[in-house]
Amino acid sequence: MAYEVTATRRRPQRFEDLAGQEFVAETLKNSIKSSQIAHAYLFAGPRGCGKTSTARILAKALNCQATSGPNPEPCGQCDSCRAITASSSLDVFEIDGASNTSVNDVRQIKDEVMYPAASARYKIYIIDEVHMLSTSAFNALLKTIEEPPAHVIFIFATTELQKVPATIKSRCQQYNFRLVSIEKIKEMLEDACVELNIQADSESLYWIAKESGGSVRDSYTLFDQVVAFSDGHITYQKIRDKLGILGIEKLNEIFEKAAENDSEGTINTIDGFLQSGISVEQIISNSAEYLRSLLLIKNGVKKESLLGKSPERFSQKVLETWSSVQIERALSVFLQLYRDVRYSLSPRYELELAFSKMCWLSEYVSPSEVKVAIDKAAALLSTAPQNAGSAFLPSSGTNNGLNAGSSAGTFSGQNTHPLTSGMSSGTSGFGNTGSSSGSSGNSGAASPSTAGSSSYGSTADSTPSSNGGMPHFAFFDKIKEDNQNPFHNGGALPPENTAAATSSFVPEYDGEYSYAPDNYPDSPDEETTEEMYEERINEQLKEESAEAETPSNGETLYSEDIHETNEVFTAPTGFSISAGKIYGTLVAELSVQNPMLASALMKTKKWHINAGAVQTSIATEYQKNYIEQNSDEIRQMLSVICKAPVDFKILFEEDNIVKKQEELPVQVKILCAAFKGSVTGGKL
């Protein structure tokens, strides 16, 4: 007898033999028993899952001669059953849809269906790969499928259901076939080994079942190939050596080197694989499968049918070194590599780069882990004491691990943070010791007195205010008593040494003051009228004007009317205009056209007329440069105002105005001292 491949030899002959299609088998058997036979069937599903075999079994069941009617369990021994099995029946037509796609082929079927069956009950048309028919052929079949003769039954099979027109689907009973499980395929392979008297290891059969992807026909085809070189005994080692795949041992080897951050060893191992004839694509595929199995194991999946091997065969070192998130990252790298390698300059370079990434995979931190770390840090910081300034440490605690010191003091409501414990007010933490003592009242505020020495300055205690406002710092009391500079180690000058505190301040008058004099009442009452406020404002302005006109050190001061001078510009036509009017007219025009330039000119000093040109100065170099950039516009407007060509010159002259001394509030002094800053400008 001629050799017959396993897929053909083991083709199902009964509904009970259909592997993984129990729903289809039971439905068809019940419809035959109840004589509810449809005139058209549509079998859809992946390749190699039993569509054509089911169509043949259905044809035998409908035409079985062992009973007077359709038999749900065909005998397989009558003439009709044997003819259908041998594909020689005159009443069962198997048509290849891929090679009979035209409308002429369908027209021939329409002509034949009018004649009854030769020897069977039904004339059955099995059209395989029906989705390959042309649109015209489908349209030609519509009327025949919808109302065929009583003795005609159509069975369509397709692997691409979406290509079948909806008009065809609506006229057929549709059955969806599914892929077969790995466990079921492995059992079928074991039965095939028994038939052929071949020994096979469980791991090798699992590998064949996994490679088939759920297709029974693919598994039988691969099984025949493995049997050909196994010499009666199928082992996984033989499959690995003959088919050029990476075994679990080699995969454990290379991934252990990657887990150890051994880049050199990993690259050398890859070179050895390639030299032995294993392709880059095979290494990528096997590595992805290996990482997928590791990920399943890390998530507690130990099912051998999913892993393809026993869980104990995977490297425990790799499982312990990498976390689930890191293995997931590695798997995504190889899946992306499989998609990109076909367009790569060199597939080998891509493979080496991927394994180079594996060598530092232990350092990979996922965004979710970063978020967890940030949340923990936020929770830790939220436990810090909030009643003291952040620049000062609590006064309670013991210096752990450093030179010992002594401290004594009580603060109501004061908590000791674990990060600041061990740093006491009497101990600097750098080898110097001291002592501190203090007591607190019922409100929780304390006025401690300190005594001790430290190479880093005086000690500091802090006590929150009773109303939840600005805390009181004993540090500043000590500064005030000793009259010493707290910023001896660098930083900005304290507010006491700045110009704002040592000089008098003359505010610029712009028509109104945005602040009230010290003698204004906090809130007006019924007796306080607007006239009283105006009177007090006028008195304040007179005092400030007198102070401004009487310099204390002999320096030249200027008032707000500095632009009103007696100097006059005379045009050749006889037209004359004073310098003050020139200034006023120019600023008024620019206030509409160029407000920024007008604002800059308002900062200038006295305007002079010199040899047919207007000349002035300004105390800010930046504004001087800005005015010079717009000098052409100024000259053009001056020529219109003066009715003659006029030049314009701006000079830089530093302002030596002595500012009026004003006392800084206590809160500002505390903030300046705490942050080592100073007040450099602005109004109080």
XYZ file of C-alpha atoms in Angstrom:
684
model
C 0.000 0.000 0.000
C 1.253 3.506 -0.812
C 2.382 5.763 2.057
C -0.376 7.966 3.438
C 0.402 11.090 5.465
C -0.878 11.244 9.012
C -3.303 14.104 8.287
C -5.067 12.034 5.611
C -4.831 8.739 7.441
C -6.310 10.176 10.608
C -9.030 12.313 8.973
C -12.255 12.133 11.063
C -14.960 9.805 9.678
C -17.676 10.423 12.312
C -19.002 13.392 14.191
C -17.504 11.953 17.369
C -14.013 12.118 15.831
C -14.086 15.890 15.332
C -11.475 17.324 17.719
C -12.461 20.529 19.501
C -15.667 21.055 17.504
C -18.196 19.518 19.857
C -20.746 22.295 19.350
C -20.777 21.853 15.557
C -21.010 18.058 15.813
C -23.897 18.057 18.297
C -25.869 20.670 16.372
C -25.597 18.811 13.084
C -26.499 15.458 14.656
C -29.576 16.903 16.328
C -30.743 18.582 13.125
C -30.452 15.257 11.294
C -32.348 13.407 14.020
C -35.186 15.948 13.900
C -35.178 16.011 10.083
C -34.538 19.777 10.138
C -31.989 19.767 7.351
C -31.051 23.129 5.836
C -30.548 23.603 2.121
C -27.240 25.519 2.585
C -24.470 25.439 5.224
C -21.513 27.795 5.715
C -18.502 26.451 7.663
C -16.008 29.162 8.688
C -12.832 28.920 10.736
C -9.000 28.722 10.708
C -7.129 26.267 8.526
C -6.794 22.652 9.559
C -9.602 22.619 12.121
C -12.006 20.184 10.318
C -14.271 22.173 7.977
C -13.887 19.919 4.921
C -13.918 16.783 7.080
C -17.199 17.904 8.672
C -18.694 18.546 5.231
C -17.830 14.992 4.154
C -19.226 13.509 7.378
C -22.454 15.490 6.862
C -22.687 14.216 3.266
C -22.261 10.616 4.438
C -24.860 11.112 7.177
C -27.397 12.449 4.686
C -26.812 9.702 2.091
C -26.033 6.712 4.362
C -27.824 3.634 3.050
C -27.782 1.740 6.363
C -31.073 3.397 7.333
C -34.170 4.437 5.469
C -33.423 8.106 6.096
C -30.498 10.354 7.019
C -28.344 8.717 9.680
C -26.663 10.966 12.349
C -24.084 8.192 12.805
C -23.066 7.041 9.290
C -22.037 3.417 9.091
C -19.046 3.954 6.852
C -19.564 0.511 5.275
C -22.316 1.073 2.700
C -21.531 1.912 -0.900
C -22.435 5.556 -0.438
C -20.216 6.003 2.640
C -17.239 4.292 1.026
C -17.656 6.313 -2.193
C -17.755 9.589 -0.282
C -14.693 8.572 1.757
C -12.816 7.788 -1.448
C -14.075 11.027 -3.120
C -15.667 8.971 -5.940
C -19.370 9.515 -5.307
C -21.403 10.648 -8.327
C -23.791 12.671 -6.158
C -21.277 14.501 -3.911
C -19.272 17.190 -5.747
C -16.215 18.759 -4.117
C -15.406 22.003 -5.920
C -12.305 24.125 -5.349
C -13.499 27.694 -5.141
C -10.025 29.030 -5.864
C -9.900 27.449 -9.348
C -13.601 27.777 -10.239
C -14.196 31.444 -9.681
C -15.985 32.564 -12.827
C -19.690 32.974 -13.439
C -19.529 30.249 -16.095
C -18.610 27.667 -13.449
C -21.593 28.715 -11.359
C -23.833 28.611 -14.448
C -22.817 24.977 -14.934
C -23.845 24.213 -11.338
C -27.228 25.878 -11.939
C -27.810 23.665 -14.940
C -26.870 20.458 -13.053
C -29.019 21.026 -9.954
C -32.169 20.553 -11.996
C -31.427 16.826 -12.352
C -32.011 14.468 -9.352
C -29.276 12.440 -7.673
C -28.063 9.348 -9.517
C -28.111 6.866 -6.614
C -28.226 8.842 -3.353
C -30.919 10.799 -1.557
C -29.305 14.207 -1.987
C -27.085 15.849 -4.543
C -24.512 17.690 -2.395
C -22.156 20.459 -3.555
C -19.135 21.099 -1.282
C -17.399 24.336 -2.348
C -14.102 24.812 -0.504
C -12.559 28.304 -0.120
C -15.816 29.818 -1.289
C -14.576 33.350 -0.569
C -12.426 33.080 -3.719
C -15.471 33.239 -5.990
C -15.944 36.417 -7.965
C -18.717 38.879 -7.241
C -20.537 37.838 -10.402
C -20.329 34.193 -9.405
C -21.774 34.964 -5.966
C -24.609 36.920 -7.529
C -25.349 34.045 -9.902
C -25.642 31.666 -6.934
C -28.077 33.785 -4.936
C -31.335 32.555 -6.440
C -30.197 28.943 -6.530
C -29.127 28.987 -2.866
C -32.309 30.716 -1.750
C -34.716 28.286 -3.442
C -32.843 25.147 -4.531
C -34.537 21.907 -5.524
C -35.484 19.657 -2.569
C -32.762 17.129 -3.450
C -29.881 19.684 -3.520
C -27.791 20.791 -0.530
C -24.900 23.314 -0.628
C -22.013 23.198 1.877
C -19.576 26.135 1.737
C -16.232 26.233 3.578
C -14.035 29.328 4.025
C -11.131 30.577 6.120
C -11.964 34.254 5.481
C -15.558 34.797 6.446
C -15.354 38.559 6.009
C -14.907 38.137 2.255
C -18.182 36.261 1.846
C -21.012 38.628 0.836
C -23.741 39.215 3.364
C -26.317 38.074 0.817
C -24.707 34.627 0.842
C -24.411 34.493 4.637
C -28.069 35.320 5.116
C -29.095 32.301 3.002
C -26.944 29.761 4.888
C -26.745 28.210 8.331
C -23.407 29.416 9.639
C -21.071 27.326 11.860
C -17.869 28.774 13.288
C -14.999 26.357 13.842
C -12.383 26.965 16.519
C -8.697 26.183 16.949
C -7.899 23.044 18.913
C -6.255 23.261 22.329
C -2.630 22.231 22.793
C -3.575 19.512 25.257
C -5.998 17.950 22.771
C -3.453 18.036 19.933
C -0.846 16.432 22.200
C -3.248 13.567 22.947
C -3.869 13.082 19.229
C -0.118 13.016 18.576
C 0.332 10.386 21.271
C -2.305 8.247 19.539
C -0.462 8.701 16.252
C 2.764 7.544 17.901
C 1.004 4.428 19.149
C -0.270 3.671 15.642
C 3.233 4.012 14.181
C 4.914 2.286 17.125
C 7.104 5.348 17.830
C 8.356 6.566 21.198
C 8.102 10.294 21.937
C 9.018 12.494 24.903
C 6.273 14.635 26.367
C 8.301 17.824 25.894
C 8.807 17.152 22.187
C 5.073 16.561 21.618
C 4.256 19.772 23.511
C 6.652 21.622 21.237
C 4.979 20.215 18.103
C 1.521 21.082 19.448
C 2.581 24.647 20.275
C 4.219 25.176 16.886
C 1.031 24.069 15.109
C -0.881 27.031 16.542
C -4.050 25.035 17.169
C -4.268 23.540 13.652
C -4.617 19.743 13.636
C -3.406 19.406 10.064
C -0.311 21.552 10.770
C 0.524 19.435 13.820
C 0.287 16.194 11.804
C 2.471 17.673 9.035
C 5.168 18.751 11.503
C 4.862 15.402 13.263
C 5.602 13.546 10.010
C 8.686 15.709 9.489
C 10.016 15.019 12.990
C 9.345 11.292 12.664
C 11.467 11.209 9.503
C 14.727 12.116 11.352
C 14.010 10.716 14.818
C 14.761 7.012 14.130
C 11.734 5.798 16.061
C 12.335 7.971 19.155
C 11.263 11.648 19.167
C 13.189 13.838 21.634
C 13.339 17.564 22.103
C 17.132 17.547 21.732
C 16.830 15.982 18.258
C 14.241 18.549 17.247
C 16.480 21.375 18.500
C 19.570 20.102 16.682
C 17.895 19.211 13.385
C 15.536 22.167 13.037
C 18.007 24.799 14.260
C 16.108 26.145 17.254
C 17.365 27.359 20.606
C 16.794 24.904 23.400
C 15.889 25.858 26.913
C 19.488 25.284 28.040
C 20.935 27.763 25.546
C 18.261 30.317 26.334
C 18.967 29.958 30.053
C 22.652 30.454 29.318
C 22.361 33.678 27.357
C 19.725 35.267 29.597
C 21.712 34.441 32.731
C 24.656 36.328 31.257
C 22.358 39.250 30.493
C 20.990 39.191 34.054
C 24.595 39.347 35.325
C 25.229 42.473 33.185
C 27.877 40.498 31.278
C 27.771 42.309 27.943
C 30.886 40.656 26.579
C 29.686 37.148 27.394
C 26.238 37.859 25.952
C 27.597 39.114 22.618
C 29.997 36.156 22.372
C 27.138 33.738 23.026
C 25.080 35.332 20.257
C 28.003 34.971 17.894
C 28.228 31.276 18.783
C 24.534 30.774 17.999
C 24.866 32.463 14.618
C 28.011 30.506 13.776
C 26.162 27.254 14.456
C 23.602 28.111 11.778
C 20.726 29.444 13.875
C 19.072 32.368 12.097
C 18.518 35.771 13.623
C 14.754 35.401 13.218
C 14.818 32.076 15.060
C 16.765 33.573 17.976
C 14.293 36.445 18.208
C 11.303 34.108 18.091
C 12.700 31.708 20.692
C 13.781 34.580 22.973
C 10.310 36.113 22.863
C 8.757 32.745 23.669
C 11.215 32.257 26.543
C 10.471 35.691 28.022
C 6.750 35.078 27.673
C 7.119 31.861 29.686
C 9.166 33.699 32.337
C 6.444 36.329 32.613
C 3.792 33.654 33.076
C 5.857 31.960 35.791
C 6.407 35.295 37.599
C 2.646 35.754 37.616
C 2.050 32.310 39.106
C 1.137 30.401 35.905
C 2.700 26.931 36.010
C 0.559 25.117 33.439
C 2.851 23.056 31.229
C 0.595 23.342 28.190
C 1.036 27.124 28.287
C 4.732 27.107 29.052
C 5.568 24.260 26.673
C 8.008 22.900 29.264
C 8.153 22.149 32.922
C 8.502 25.335 35.020
C 11.546 23.842 36.781
C 13.535 23.924 33.538
C 13.595 27.725 33.421
C 16.519 29.547 35.043
C 15.778 30.427 38.645
C 18.604 32.962 38.563
C 16.882 34.984 35.859
C 13.546 34.733 37.666
C 15.106 36.032 40.887
C 17.094 38.828 39.220
C 14.367 40.382 37.082
C 10.970 41.553 38.263
C 7.732 41.058 36.389
C 7.853 44.635 35.110
C 11.390 44.180 33.808
C 10.537 40.896 32.067
C 7.512 42.568 30.527
C 9.775 45.328 29.247
C 12.174 42.743 27.773
C 9.342 40.932 26.009
C 8.136 44.190 24.445
C 11.667 44.849 23.168
C 11.816 41.505 21.333
C 8.290 41.802 19.956
C 9.163 45.208 18.532
C 12.461 43.791 17.235
C 10.575 41.103 15.306
C 8.536 43.814 13.586
C 11.525 46.036 12.798
C 14.162 43.498 11.759
C 12.820 43.110 8.218
C 13.534 46.789 7.501
C 16.855 46.929 9.332
C 20.246 47.662 7.825
C 21.594 44.565 9.563
C 19.373 42.103 11.475
C 22.421 41.000 13.446
C 23.041 44.547 14.689
C 19.430 44.775 15.814
C 19.744 41.477 17.705
C 22.967 42.517 19.439
C 21.407 45.850 20.404
C 18.397 44.090 21.915
C 20.569 41.811 24.067
C 22.718 44.790 25.036
C 19.546 46.360 26.439
C 18.932 43.140 28.367
C 22.277 43.592 30.131
C 21.095 46.765 31.886
C 17.512 45.620 32.315
C 18.063 45.305 36.083
C 18.282 49.112 36.245
C 15.006 49.677 34.425
C 12.342 51.395 36.509
C 8.807 51.590 35.187
C 6.708 54.776 35.436
C 4.422 53.068 37.944
C 7.385 52.328 40.223
C 8.520 55.948 39.963
C 5.040 57.052 41.010
C 5.080 54.715 44.013
C 8.470 56.123 45.089
C 7.214 59.698 44.739
C 4.080 58.871 46.745
C 6.229 57.387 49.523
C 8.452 60.473 49.543
C 5.402 62.717 49.689
C 3.993 60.699 52.588
C 7.331 60.953 54.407
C 7.571 64.707 53.887
C 3.979 65.210 54.998
C 4.891 63.877 58.458
C 7.466 66.660 59.000
C 6.591 69.225 61.730
C 4.810 72.246 60.259
C 4.985 74.619 63.256
C 8.607 75.602 62.859
C 10.442 77.282 60.004
C 11.907 74.882 57.482
C 15.329 76.454 57.901
C 15.483 75.574 61.593
C 15.634 72.197 63.341
C 13.574 71.163 66.379
C 15.268 71.670 69.698
C 14.417 68.235 71.093
C 16.298 65.048 70.296
C 19.597 63.328 70.884
C 22.633 63.264 68.621
C 22.775 59.608 67.466
C 26.014 58.370 65.960
C 27.798 61.745 66.433
C 29.614 63.307 69.369
C 27.279 63.438 72.357
C 25.798 66.641 73.662
C 23.210 67.621 76.211
C 19.995 69.508 75.795
C 16.974 70.286 77.900
C 13.827 72.046 76.943
C 10.143 71.561 76.450
C 7.954 72.786 73.632
C 4.206 72.284 73.720
C 2.959 70.507 70.593
C 6.518 69.994 69.264
C 7.078 66.646 67.461
C 10.440 65.139 66.619
C 10.852 64.046 63.008
C 12.946 60.931 62.360
C 15.073 62.810 59.836
C 15.931 65.556 62.323
C 16.182 63.499 65.511
C 19.627 63.656 67.010
C 20.160 67.330 66.146
C 19.625 69.374 69.313
C 19.642 73.084 69.913
C 22.657 72.706 72.132
C 24.598 70.434 69.803
C 25.773 71.434 66.362
C 26.244 67.827 65.250
C 29.829 68.524 64.158
C 31.756 67.749 67.300
C 30.831 70.797 69.397
C 28.693 70.450 72.445
C 26.620 72.825 74.437
C 23.464 73.078 76.441
C 20.120 74.770 76.114
C 17.219 75.246 78.433
C 13.803 76.686 78.035
C 10.244 76.476 79.163
C 6.954 76.874 77.418
C 3.724 78.406 78.491
C 0.243 77.171 78.023
C 0.037 78.686 74.554
C 2.916 76.626 73.304
C 5.215 79.632 72.795
C 8.596 79.628 74.485
C 11.270 82.226 75.160
C 14.331 80.088 75.622
C 17.708 81.347 76.626
C 20.669 79.624 75.081
C 24.223 79.145 76.141
C 26.934 77.225 74.375
C 29.401 77.388 71.567
C 29.558 76.009 68.095
C 31.830 76.459 65.131
C 28.731 77.122 63.052
C 27.344 80.032 65.034
C 24.739 80.324 67.733
C 22.037 77.808 68.292
C 18.471 78.457 67.178
C 15.161 77.656 68.772
C 11.793 78.320 67.219
C 8.367 78.558 68.768
C 5.115 78.993 66.852
C 2.973 81.980 67.600
C -0.208 81.364 69.508
C -2.412 82.705 66.700
C -0.849 80.534 63.993
C 0.978 83.528 62.454
C 4.690 84.283 62.188
C 6.843 82.081 64.498
C 9.207 83.596 67.006
C 12.878 82.682 66.528
C 15.267 82.939 69.441
C 18.012 83.028 66.805
C 17.213 86.667 66.042
C 17.091 87.592 69.723
C 20.651 86.372 69.998
C 21.680 88.417 66.962
C 20.135 91.519 68.439
C 21.831 90.990 71.820
C 25.314 90.225 70.459
C 25.071 92.676 67.515
C 26.856 90.173 65.297
C 26.532 89.371 61.604
C 24.561 86.106 61.158
C 25.765 85.772 57.578
C 29.488 85.519 58.225
C 29.713 82.500 55.949
C 28.288 84.260 52.871
C 24.974 85.364 51.445
C 23.248 88.671 50.791
C 23.477 91.528 53.258
C 20.903 91.620 56.044
C 18.268 94.331 55.827
C 19.970 96.456 58.507
C 23.001 96.986 56.241
C 21.191 97.745 52.997
C 20.644 101.149 51.454
C 16.949 100.856 52.190
C 17.698 100.970 55.927
C 20.668 103.381 56.027
C 19.483 106.129 53.682
C 16.451 108.368 53.394
C 13.889 107.665 50.723
C 12.218 110.344 48.620
C 9.273 108.816 46.766
C 8.521 109.921 43.248
C 5.265 111.867 43.037
C 3.062 110.891 40.098
C -0.020 112.857 41.020
C -1.232 110.602 43.830
C 0.157 108.370 46.541
C -0.829 104.726 46.789
C 0.025 104.627 50.475
C -1.272 106.565 53.448
C 0.900 108.473 55.940
C 1.524 106.964 59.333
C -0.844 109.397 61.031
C -3.871 108.259 58.965
C -6.481 106.360 60.916
C -6.707 102.652 60.107
C -10.354 102.922 59.140
C -12.403 106.119 58.835
C -15.270 106.684 61.195
C -18.241 109.003 60.978
C -16.193 112.085 62.034
C -13.447 111.462 59.472
C -14.336 113.106 56.171
C -12.691 113.277 52.773
C -11.618 116.869 53.456
C -9.661 115.700 56.491
C -7.831 113.103 54.343
C -7.010 115.720 51.706
C -5.698 118.101 54.344
C -3.441 115.451 55.811
C -2.176 114.424 52.344
C -1.305 118.051 51.546
C 0.553 118.395 54.844
C 2.500 115.224 54.127
C 3.403 116.451 50.632
C 4.635 119.763 52.019
C 6.857 117.992 54.540
C 8.332 115.703 51.923
C 8.863 118.625 49.497
C 10.718 120.558 52.181
C 12.923 117.558 52.950
C 13.670 117.074 49.244
C 14.691 120.714 48.718
C 16.973 120.728 51.771
C 19.760 118.196 51.165
C 21.660 116.988 54.197
C 25.022 116.413 52.480
C 25.149 119.212 49.926
C 24.157 117.112 46.927
C 22.058 118.686 44.154
C 18.457 117.589 44.256
C 15.744 118.081 41.653
C 11.994 118.488 42.128
C 9.055 117.281 40.068
C 8.971 120.448 37.902
C 12.483 120.005 36.531
C 11.280 120.112 32.914
C 9.770 123.613 33.319
C 12.801 125.817 32.402
C 13.142 129.308 30.938
C 15.225 128.119 28.001
C 13.465 128.825 24.676
C 13.890 127.377 21.221
C 13.420 129.891 18.379
C 12.784 128.706 14.824
C 14.051 130.618 11.743
C 10.445 131.608 11.036
C 10.285 133.433 14.395
C 8.271 130.755 16.187
C 9.458 130.173 19.775
C 8.627 127.564 22.409
C 10.019 126.823 25.878
C 11.825 123.597 26.792
C 9.086 122.693 29.269
C 6.370 123.001 26.625
C 8.455 120.967 24.193
C 8.691 118.204 26.796
C 4.983 118.336 27.666
C 3.785 118.356 24.048
C 6.128 115.524 23.051
C 5.136 113.291 25.974
C 1.449 113.975 25.348
C 1.746 112.930 21.694
C 3.797 109.827 22.483
C 1.365 108.756 25.213
C -1.063 107.914 22.410
C 1.333 106.659 19.740
C 4.115 105.038 21.805
C 3.286 104.808 25.537
C 6.499 102.946 26.430
C 8.661 105.681 24.904
C 6.598 108.363 26.626
C 7.077 106.587 29.957
C 10.828 106.486 29.393
C 10.976 110.216 28.569
C 9.094 111.006 31.778
C 12.100 109.613 33.697
C 14.477 112.149 32.114
C 15.960 115.113 33.984
C 16.004 118.807 33.044
C 15.636 119.595 29.310
C 18.069 122.128 27.783
C 18.184 124.002 24.486
C 21.753 123.988 23.166
C 22.697 125.192 19.658
C 19.354 124.335 18.130
C 19.190 120.897 19.799
C 17.249 119.496 22.729
C 19.469 117.806 25.312
C 18.583 115.883 28.478
C 19.894 113.082 30.692
C 18.553 110.039 32.462
C 19.728 107.995 35.447
C 19.011 104.534 33.962
C 21.340 103.229 31.281
C 18.772 100.755 29.975
C 16.225 103.521 29.403
C 18.912 105.694 27.790
C 19.622 102.944 25.249
C 15.918 102.460 24.630
C 15.393 106.172 23.985
C 18.387 106.267 21.621
C 16.886 103.420 19.614
C 13.775 105.561 19.069
C 15.633 108.856 18.565
C 14.559 109.145 14.915
C 10.897 109.135 15.912
C 11.614 111.734 18.619
C 13.462 114.050 16.155
C 10.630 113.795 13.659
C 8.034 114.784 16.278
C 10.263 117.588 17.647
C 10.567 119.063 14.145
C 6.792 119.229 13.943
C 6.420 120.715 17.444
C 9.180 123.322 16.965
C 8.356 123.980 13.254
C 12.019 123.511 12.392
C 14.581 120.692 12.240
C 15.663 119.871 15.794
C 18.294 117.409 16.995
C 17.828 115.332 20.171
C 20.562 114.119 22.526
C 20.229 111.871 25.587
C 23.023 111.403 28.134
C 23.530 108.994 31.012
C 23.869 110.664 34.421
C 23.755 108.519 37.553
C 21.238 109.662 40.153
C 22.662 110.511 43.583
C 19.359 111.171 45.344
C 19.465 110.380 49.014
C 16.523 108.168 49.906
C 14.410 108.699 52.932
C 15.018 106.193 55.683
C 12.065 104.001 56.565
C 11.885 101.294 59.182
C 11.377 97.741 57.817
C 8.581 95.693 59.437
C 9.640 92.922 61.790
C 8.161 90.251 59.525
C 10.251 91.472 56.577
C 13.399 91.431 58.690
C 12.702 87.830 59.763
C 12.150 86.693 56.180
C 15.301 88.462 54.970
C 17.368 86.864 57.730
C 15.898 83.387 57.204
C 16.534 83.422 53.447
C 19.742 85.511 53.561
C 18.179 88.240 51.420
C 17.710 91.961 51.457
C 15.210 94.603 50.305
C 16.593 96.180 47.147
C 13.674 98.320 45.905
C 9.989 99.077 45.970
C 7.704 100.981 48.308
C 6.661 99.909 51.772
